[in-house]
CSV table of C-alpha atoms (C1' of nucleotides) in Angstrom, one decimal:
chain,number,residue,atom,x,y,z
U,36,UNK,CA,-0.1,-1.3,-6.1
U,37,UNK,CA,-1.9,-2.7,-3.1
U,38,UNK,CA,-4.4,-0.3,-1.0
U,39,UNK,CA,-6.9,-2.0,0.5
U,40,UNK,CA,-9.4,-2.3,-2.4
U,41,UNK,CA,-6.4,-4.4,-4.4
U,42,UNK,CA,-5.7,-6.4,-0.6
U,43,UNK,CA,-9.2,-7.2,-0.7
U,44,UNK,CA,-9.9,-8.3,-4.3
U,45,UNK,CA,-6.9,-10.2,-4.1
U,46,UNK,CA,-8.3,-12.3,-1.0
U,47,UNK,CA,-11.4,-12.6,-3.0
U,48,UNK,CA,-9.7,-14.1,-6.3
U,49,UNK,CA,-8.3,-17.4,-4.3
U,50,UNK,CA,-9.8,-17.7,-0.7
U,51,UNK,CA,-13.0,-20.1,-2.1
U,52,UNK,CA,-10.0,-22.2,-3.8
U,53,UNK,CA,-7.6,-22.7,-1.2
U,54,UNK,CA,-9.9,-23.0,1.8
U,55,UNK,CA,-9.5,-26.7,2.6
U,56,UNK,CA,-6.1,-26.9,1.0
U,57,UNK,CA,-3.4,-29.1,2.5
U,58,UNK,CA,0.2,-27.5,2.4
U,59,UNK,CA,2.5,-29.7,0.7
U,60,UNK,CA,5.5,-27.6,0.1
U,61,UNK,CA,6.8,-23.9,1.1
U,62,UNK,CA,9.4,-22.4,-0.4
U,63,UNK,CA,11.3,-19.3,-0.2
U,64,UNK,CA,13.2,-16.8,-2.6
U,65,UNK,CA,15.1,-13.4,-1.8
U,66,UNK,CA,14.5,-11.6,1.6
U,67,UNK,CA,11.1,-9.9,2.5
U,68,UNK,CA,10.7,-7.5,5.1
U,69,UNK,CA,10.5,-9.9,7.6
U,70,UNK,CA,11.9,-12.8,7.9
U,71,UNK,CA,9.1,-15.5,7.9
U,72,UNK,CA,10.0,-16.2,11.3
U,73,UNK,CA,9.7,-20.2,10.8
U,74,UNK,CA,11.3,-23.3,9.0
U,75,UNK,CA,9.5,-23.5,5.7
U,76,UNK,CA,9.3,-27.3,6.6
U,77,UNK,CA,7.4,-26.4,9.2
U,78,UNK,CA,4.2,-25.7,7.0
U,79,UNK,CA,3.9,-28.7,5.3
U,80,UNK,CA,0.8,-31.2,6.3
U,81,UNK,CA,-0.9,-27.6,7.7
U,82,UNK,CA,-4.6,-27.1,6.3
U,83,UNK,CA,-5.9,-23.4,5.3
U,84,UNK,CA,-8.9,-22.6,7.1
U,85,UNK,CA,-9.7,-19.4,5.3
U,86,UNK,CA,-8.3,-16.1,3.9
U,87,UNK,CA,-8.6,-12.7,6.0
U,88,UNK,CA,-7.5,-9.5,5.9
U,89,UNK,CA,-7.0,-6.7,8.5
U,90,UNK,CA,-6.0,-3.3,6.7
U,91,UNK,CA,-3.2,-4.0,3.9
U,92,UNK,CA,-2.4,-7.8,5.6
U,93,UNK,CA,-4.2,-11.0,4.5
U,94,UNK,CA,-4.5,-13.2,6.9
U,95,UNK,CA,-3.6,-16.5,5.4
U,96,UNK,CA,-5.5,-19.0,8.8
U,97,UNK,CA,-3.9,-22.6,8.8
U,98,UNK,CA,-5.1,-25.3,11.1
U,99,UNK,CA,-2.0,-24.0,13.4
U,100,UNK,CA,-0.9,-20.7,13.5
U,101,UNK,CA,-1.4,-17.7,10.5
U,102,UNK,CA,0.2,-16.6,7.9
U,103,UNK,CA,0.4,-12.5,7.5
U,104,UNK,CA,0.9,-11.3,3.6
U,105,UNK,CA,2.3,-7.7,2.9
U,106,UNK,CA,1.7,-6.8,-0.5
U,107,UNK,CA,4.1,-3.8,-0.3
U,108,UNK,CA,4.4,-1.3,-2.7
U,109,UNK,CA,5.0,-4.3,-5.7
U,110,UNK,CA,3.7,-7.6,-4.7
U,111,UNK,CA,0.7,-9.7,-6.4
U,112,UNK,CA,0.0,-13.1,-5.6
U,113,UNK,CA,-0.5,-16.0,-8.1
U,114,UNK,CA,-3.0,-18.6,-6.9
U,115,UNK,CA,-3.5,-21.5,-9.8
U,116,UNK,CA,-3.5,-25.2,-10.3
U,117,UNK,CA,-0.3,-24.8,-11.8
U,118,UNK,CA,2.5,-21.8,-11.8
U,119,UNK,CA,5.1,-21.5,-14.6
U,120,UNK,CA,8.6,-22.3,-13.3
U,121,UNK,CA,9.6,-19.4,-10.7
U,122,UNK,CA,11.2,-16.3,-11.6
U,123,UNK,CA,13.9,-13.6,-10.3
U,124,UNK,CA,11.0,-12.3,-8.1
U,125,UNK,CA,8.8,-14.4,-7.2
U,126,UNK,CA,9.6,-15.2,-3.3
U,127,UNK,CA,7.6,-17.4,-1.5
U,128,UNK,CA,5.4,-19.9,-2.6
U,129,UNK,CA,3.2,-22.9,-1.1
U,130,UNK,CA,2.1,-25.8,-3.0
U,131,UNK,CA,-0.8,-27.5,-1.9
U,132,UNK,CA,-3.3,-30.0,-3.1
U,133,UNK,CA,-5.9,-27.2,-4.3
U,134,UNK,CA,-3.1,-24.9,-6.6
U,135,UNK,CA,0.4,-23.4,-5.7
U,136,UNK,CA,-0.3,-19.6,-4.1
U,137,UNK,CA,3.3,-17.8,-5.5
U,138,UNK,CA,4.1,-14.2,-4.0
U,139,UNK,CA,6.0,-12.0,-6.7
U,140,UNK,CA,7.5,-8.5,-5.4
U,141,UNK,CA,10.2,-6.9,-7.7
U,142,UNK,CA,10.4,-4.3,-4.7
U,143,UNK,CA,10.3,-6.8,-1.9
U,144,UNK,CA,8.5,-4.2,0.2
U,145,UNK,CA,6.0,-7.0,0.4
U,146,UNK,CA,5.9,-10.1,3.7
U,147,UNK,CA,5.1,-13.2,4.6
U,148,UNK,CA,5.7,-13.8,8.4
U,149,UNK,CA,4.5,-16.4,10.4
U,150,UNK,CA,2.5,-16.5,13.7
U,151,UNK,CA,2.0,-19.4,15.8
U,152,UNK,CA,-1.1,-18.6,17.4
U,153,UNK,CA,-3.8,-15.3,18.0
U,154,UNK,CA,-0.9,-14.3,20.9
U,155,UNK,CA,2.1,-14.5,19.4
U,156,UNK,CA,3.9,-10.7,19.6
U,157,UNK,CA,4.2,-10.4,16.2
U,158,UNK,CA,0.7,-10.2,15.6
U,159,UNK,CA,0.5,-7.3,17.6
U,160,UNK,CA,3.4,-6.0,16.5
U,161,UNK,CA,2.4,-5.6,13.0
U,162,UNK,CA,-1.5,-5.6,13.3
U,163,UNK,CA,-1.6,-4.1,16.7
U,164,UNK,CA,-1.9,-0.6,16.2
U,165,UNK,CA,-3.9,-0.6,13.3
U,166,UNK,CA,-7.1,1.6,13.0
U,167,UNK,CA,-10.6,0.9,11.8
U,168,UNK,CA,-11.6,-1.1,9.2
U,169,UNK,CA,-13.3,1.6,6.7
U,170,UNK,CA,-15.6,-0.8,5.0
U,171,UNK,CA,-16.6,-2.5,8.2
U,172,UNK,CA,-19.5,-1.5,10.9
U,173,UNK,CA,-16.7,-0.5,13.5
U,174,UNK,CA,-15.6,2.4,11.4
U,175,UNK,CA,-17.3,4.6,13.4
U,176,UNK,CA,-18.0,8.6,12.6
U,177,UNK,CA,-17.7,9.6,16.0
U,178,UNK,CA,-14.2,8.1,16.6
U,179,UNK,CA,-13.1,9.4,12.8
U,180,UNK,CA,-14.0,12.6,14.1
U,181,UNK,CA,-12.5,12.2,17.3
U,182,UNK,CA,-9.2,11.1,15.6
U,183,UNK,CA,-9.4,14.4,12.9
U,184,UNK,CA,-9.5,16.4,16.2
U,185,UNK,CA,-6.7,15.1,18.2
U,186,UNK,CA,-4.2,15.2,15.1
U,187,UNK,CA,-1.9,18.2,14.4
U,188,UNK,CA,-1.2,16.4,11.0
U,189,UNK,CA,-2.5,17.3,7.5
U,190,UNK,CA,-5.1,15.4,6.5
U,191,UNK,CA,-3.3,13.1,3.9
U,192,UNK,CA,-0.9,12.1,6.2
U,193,UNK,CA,-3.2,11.0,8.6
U,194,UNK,CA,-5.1,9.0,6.8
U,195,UNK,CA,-1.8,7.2,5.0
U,196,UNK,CA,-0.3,6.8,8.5
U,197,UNK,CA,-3.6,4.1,9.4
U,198,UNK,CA,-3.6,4.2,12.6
U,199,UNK,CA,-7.2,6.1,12.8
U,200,UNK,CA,-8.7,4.1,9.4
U,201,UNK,CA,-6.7,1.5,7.9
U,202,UNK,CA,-6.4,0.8,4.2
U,203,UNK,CA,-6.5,4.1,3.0
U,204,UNK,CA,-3.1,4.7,0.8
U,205,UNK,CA,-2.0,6.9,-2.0
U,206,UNK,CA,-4.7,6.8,-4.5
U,207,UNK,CA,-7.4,6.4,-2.8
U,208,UNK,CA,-6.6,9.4,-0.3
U,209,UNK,CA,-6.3,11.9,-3.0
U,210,UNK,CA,-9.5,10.4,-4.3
U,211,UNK,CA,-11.6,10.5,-1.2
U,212,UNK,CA,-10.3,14.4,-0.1
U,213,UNK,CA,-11.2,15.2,-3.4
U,214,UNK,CA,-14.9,13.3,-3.3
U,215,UNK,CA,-15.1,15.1,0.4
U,216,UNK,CA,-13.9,18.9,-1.0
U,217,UNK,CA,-11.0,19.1,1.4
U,218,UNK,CA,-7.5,19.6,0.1
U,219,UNK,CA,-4.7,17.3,1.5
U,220,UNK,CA,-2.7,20.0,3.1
U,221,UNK,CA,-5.8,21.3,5.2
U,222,UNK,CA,-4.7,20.2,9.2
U,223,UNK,CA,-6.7,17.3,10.4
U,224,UNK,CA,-8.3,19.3,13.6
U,225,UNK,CA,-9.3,21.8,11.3
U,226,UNK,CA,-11.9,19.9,9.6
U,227,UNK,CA,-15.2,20.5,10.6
U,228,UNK,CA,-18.4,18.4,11.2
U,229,UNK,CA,-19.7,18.9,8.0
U,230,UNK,CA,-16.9,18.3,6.2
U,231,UNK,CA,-15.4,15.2,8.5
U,232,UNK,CA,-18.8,13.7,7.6
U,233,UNK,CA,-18.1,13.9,4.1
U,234,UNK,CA,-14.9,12.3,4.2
U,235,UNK,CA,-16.1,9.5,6.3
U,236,UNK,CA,-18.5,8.5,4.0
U,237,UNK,CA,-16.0,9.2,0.7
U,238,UNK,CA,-13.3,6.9,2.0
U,239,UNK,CA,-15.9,3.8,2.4
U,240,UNK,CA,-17.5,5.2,-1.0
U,241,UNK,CA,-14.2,5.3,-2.5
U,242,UNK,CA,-13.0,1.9,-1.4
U,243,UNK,CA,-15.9,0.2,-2.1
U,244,UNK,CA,-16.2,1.4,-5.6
U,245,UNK,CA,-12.7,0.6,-5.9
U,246,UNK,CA,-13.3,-3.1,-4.8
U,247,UNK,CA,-15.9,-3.6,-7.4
U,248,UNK,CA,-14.3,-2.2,-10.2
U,249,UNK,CA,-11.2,-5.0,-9.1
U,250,UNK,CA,-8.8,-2.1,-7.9
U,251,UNK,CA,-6.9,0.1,-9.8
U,252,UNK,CA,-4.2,-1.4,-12.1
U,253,UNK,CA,-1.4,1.3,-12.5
U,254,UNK,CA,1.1,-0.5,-14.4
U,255,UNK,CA,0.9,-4.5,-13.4
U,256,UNK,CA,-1.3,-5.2,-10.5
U,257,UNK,CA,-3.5,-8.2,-11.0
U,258,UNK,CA,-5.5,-10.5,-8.4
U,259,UNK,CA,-4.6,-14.2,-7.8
U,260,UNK,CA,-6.4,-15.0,-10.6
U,261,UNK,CA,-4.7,-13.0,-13.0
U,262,UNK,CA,-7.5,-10.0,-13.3
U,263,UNK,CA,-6.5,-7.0,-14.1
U,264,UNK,CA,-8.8,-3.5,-11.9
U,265,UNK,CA,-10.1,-0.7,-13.6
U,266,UNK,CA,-11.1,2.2,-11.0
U,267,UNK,CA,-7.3,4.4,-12.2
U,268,UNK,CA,-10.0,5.0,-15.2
U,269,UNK,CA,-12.6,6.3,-12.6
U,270,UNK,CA,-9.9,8.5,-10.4
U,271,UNK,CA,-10.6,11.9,-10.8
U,272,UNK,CA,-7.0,13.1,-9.9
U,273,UNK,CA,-4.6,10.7,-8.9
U,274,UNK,CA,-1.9,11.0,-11.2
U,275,UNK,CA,-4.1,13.6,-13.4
U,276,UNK,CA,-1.4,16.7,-12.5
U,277,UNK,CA,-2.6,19.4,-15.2
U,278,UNK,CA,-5.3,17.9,-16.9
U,279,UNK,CA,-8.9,19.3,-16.5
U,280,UNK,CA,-11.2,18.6,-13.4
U,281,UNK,CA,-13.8,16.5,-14.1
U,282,UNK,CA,-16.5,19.0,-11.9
U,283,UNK,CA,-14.8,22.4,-13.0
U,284,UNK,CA,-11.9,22.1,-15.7
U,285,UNK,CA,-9.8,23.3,-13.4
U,286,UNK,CA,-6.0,22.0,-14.0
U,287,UNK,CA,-5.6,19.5,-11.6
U,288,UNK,CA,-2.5,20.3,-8.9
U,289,UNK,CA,0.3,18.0,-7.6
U,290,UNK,CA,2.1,19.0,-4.0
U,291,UNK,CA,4.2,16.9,-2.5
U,292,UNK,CA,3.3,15.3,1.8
U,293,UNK,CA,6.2,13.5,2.9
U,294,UNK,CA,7.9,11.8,-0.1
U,295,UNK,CA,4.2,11.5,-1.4
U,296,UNK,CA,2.7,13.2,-4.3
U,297,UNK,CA,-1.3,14.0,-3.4
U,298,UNK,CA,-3.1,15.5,-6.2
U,299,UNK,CA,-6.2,17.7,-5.9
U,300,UNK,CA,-8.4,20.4,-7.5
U,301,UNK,CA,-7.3,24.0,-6.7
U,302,UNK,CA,-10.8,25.5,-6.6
U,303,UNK,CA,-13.0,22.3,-5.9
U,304,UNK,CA,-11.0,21.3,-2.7
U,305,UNK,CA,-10.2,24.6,-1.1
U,306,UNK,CA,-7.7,25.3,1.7
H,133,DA,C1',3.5,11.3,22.4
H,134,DT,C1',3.2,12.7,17.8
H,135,DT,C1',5.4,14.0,13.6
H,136,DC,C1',8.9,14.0,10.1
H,137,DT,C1',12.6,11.9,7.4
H,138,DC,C1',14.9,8.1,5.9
H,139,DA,C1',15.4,3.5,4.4
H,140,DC,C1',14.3,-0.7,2.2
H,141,DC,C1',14.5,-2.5,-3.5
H,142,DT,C1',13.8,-2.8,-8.4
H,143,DG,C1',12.1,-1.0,-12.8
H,144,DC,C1',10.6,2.4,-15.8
H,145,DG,C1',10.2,6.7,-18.3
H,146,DG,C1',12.0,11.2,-19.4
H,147,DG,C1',15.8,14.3,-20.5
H,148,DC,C1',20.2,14.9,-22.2
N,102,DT,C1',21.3,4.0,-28.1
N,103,DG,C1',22.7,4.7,-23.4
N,104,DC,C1',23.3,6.9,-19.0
N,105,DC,C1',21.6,9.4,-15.0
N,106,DC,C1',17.9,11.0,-12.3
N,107,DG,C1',13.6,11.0,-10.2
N,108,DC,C1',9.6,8.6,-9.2
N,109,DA,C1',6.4,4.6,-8.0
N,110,DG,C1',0.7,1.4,-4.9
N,111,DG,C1',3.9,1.0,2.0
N,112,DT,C1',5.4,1.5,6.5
N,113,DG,C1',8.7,0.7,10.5
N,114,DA,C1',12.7,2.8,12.8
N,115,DG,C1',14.9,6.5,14.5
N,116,DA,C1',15.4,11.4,15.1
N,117,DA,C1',13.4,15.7,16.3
DNA sequence: ATTCTCACCTGCGGGC
DNA sequence: TGCCCGCAGGTGAGAA
């Protein structure tokens, strides 16, 4: 579910409602990742300053210390006055004076760890080697480019692996190599100028047109306040294997990177 | 140092 | 109808 674009409109559905929020109660279900790395207890009486996100992560600030939020490959968060009673998977929630925020991840690929301050490792264990942020000014062309030419990786790979851009995951990699005309197989160093241009500006294209239409609900993602995205209708061919192009009415081809399925047009993105 | 594979976990859809 | 298999939005750990 959660690339960036779903990350991001999920911070936007409940960050004006909890900033200002007093923590009154945290509780937790089945293991995460990571363990939280704090007493629950500990949390209560803390204020929430405000909501960021870095990559996939949101960035929950309180009045001491942060809270990191991994969406995984199935979390959603629930931010509401009032929740229904909890279910099998919903696994950590805090109740505060603004709403109760409720994570729910069937998968429990998903996180919530806590950091006591900007230096604590974990931060830079988890955020540290993170690359640019592709819909902020730092995501520079000349470092992309840089980063295309030091890799010995296919394309697709590089960009899911986020350490040169950040936020850039399954769907939205086959959609931005297919936007920029390169296939996903195509070695990273072998991209040229003209085409690492493209694909710089087709990931931040991609992304942002995937944050306005309120991500892309597959089969159940939905922001904190319980909206449903809409860019899977605008993907030209994630998930489209054998059905036509939309430039050339090509049938659209499936290979598999890794354990990853990347999608692409045989004849509009060529080797 | 990179790159590649595996692992984590649950649910769902397709084929038999 | 039910079982088994493969696949699913991510990413760190360990091996090569």
């Amino acid at each position: 579910m959660p690339e960036l674009p779903e990350v991001e409109v999920t911070r936007r559905s409940f960050e004006s409602r909890i900033v200002g929020a007093r923590i009154a109660a945290a509780s937790l279900g089945k293991p995460l990742r990571w363990p939280l790395g704090c007493n629950p207890e500990s949390l209560v009486g803390r204020r929430v300053l405000g909501v960021g996100r870095r990559g996939k992560y949101l960035l929950l600030r309180l009045d001491q210390g942060v809270l990191l939020l991994h969406l995984g490959m199935s979390g959603r968060l629930c931010f509401a006055p009032t929740l229904p009673a909890a279910g099998p998977h919903d696994h950590f929630e805090l109740r505060t004076d603004a709403g109760q925020l409720r994570l729910h991840d069937p998968r429990r690929f998903g996180a919530v760890v806590w950091a006591p301050d900007d230096r604590a490792p974990v931060l830079d264990k988890l955020l540290g080697r993170l690359g640019m942020e592709p819909l902020s000014d730092d995501f520079s062309l000349a470092v992309f480019v840089a980063g295309l030419k030091a890799s010995r990786a296919p394309i697709k790979q590089l960009l899911l692996a986020g350490k040169l851009v950040v936020g850039v995951g399954n769907i939205y990699a086959s959609e931005a190599l297919f936007l920029a005309r390169i296939r996903p197989t195509t070695l990273a160093r072998r991209i040229g100028p003209a085409r690492a241009e493209r694909l710089h500006a087709a990931i931040r294209s991609v992304l942002e047109q995937a944050v306005a239409a309120g991500g892309s609900t597959l089969r159940d993602f939905q922001a904190a306040d319980g909206r449903s995205g809409h860019f899977q209708h605008s993907a030209h061919v994630y998930g489209r294997e054998g059905a036509p192009c939309h430039t050339c009415s090509t049938p659209i081809a499936m290979v598999r990177q890794g354990q990853r399925s990347s999608f692409f047009c045989p004849v509009c993105q060529r080797p």
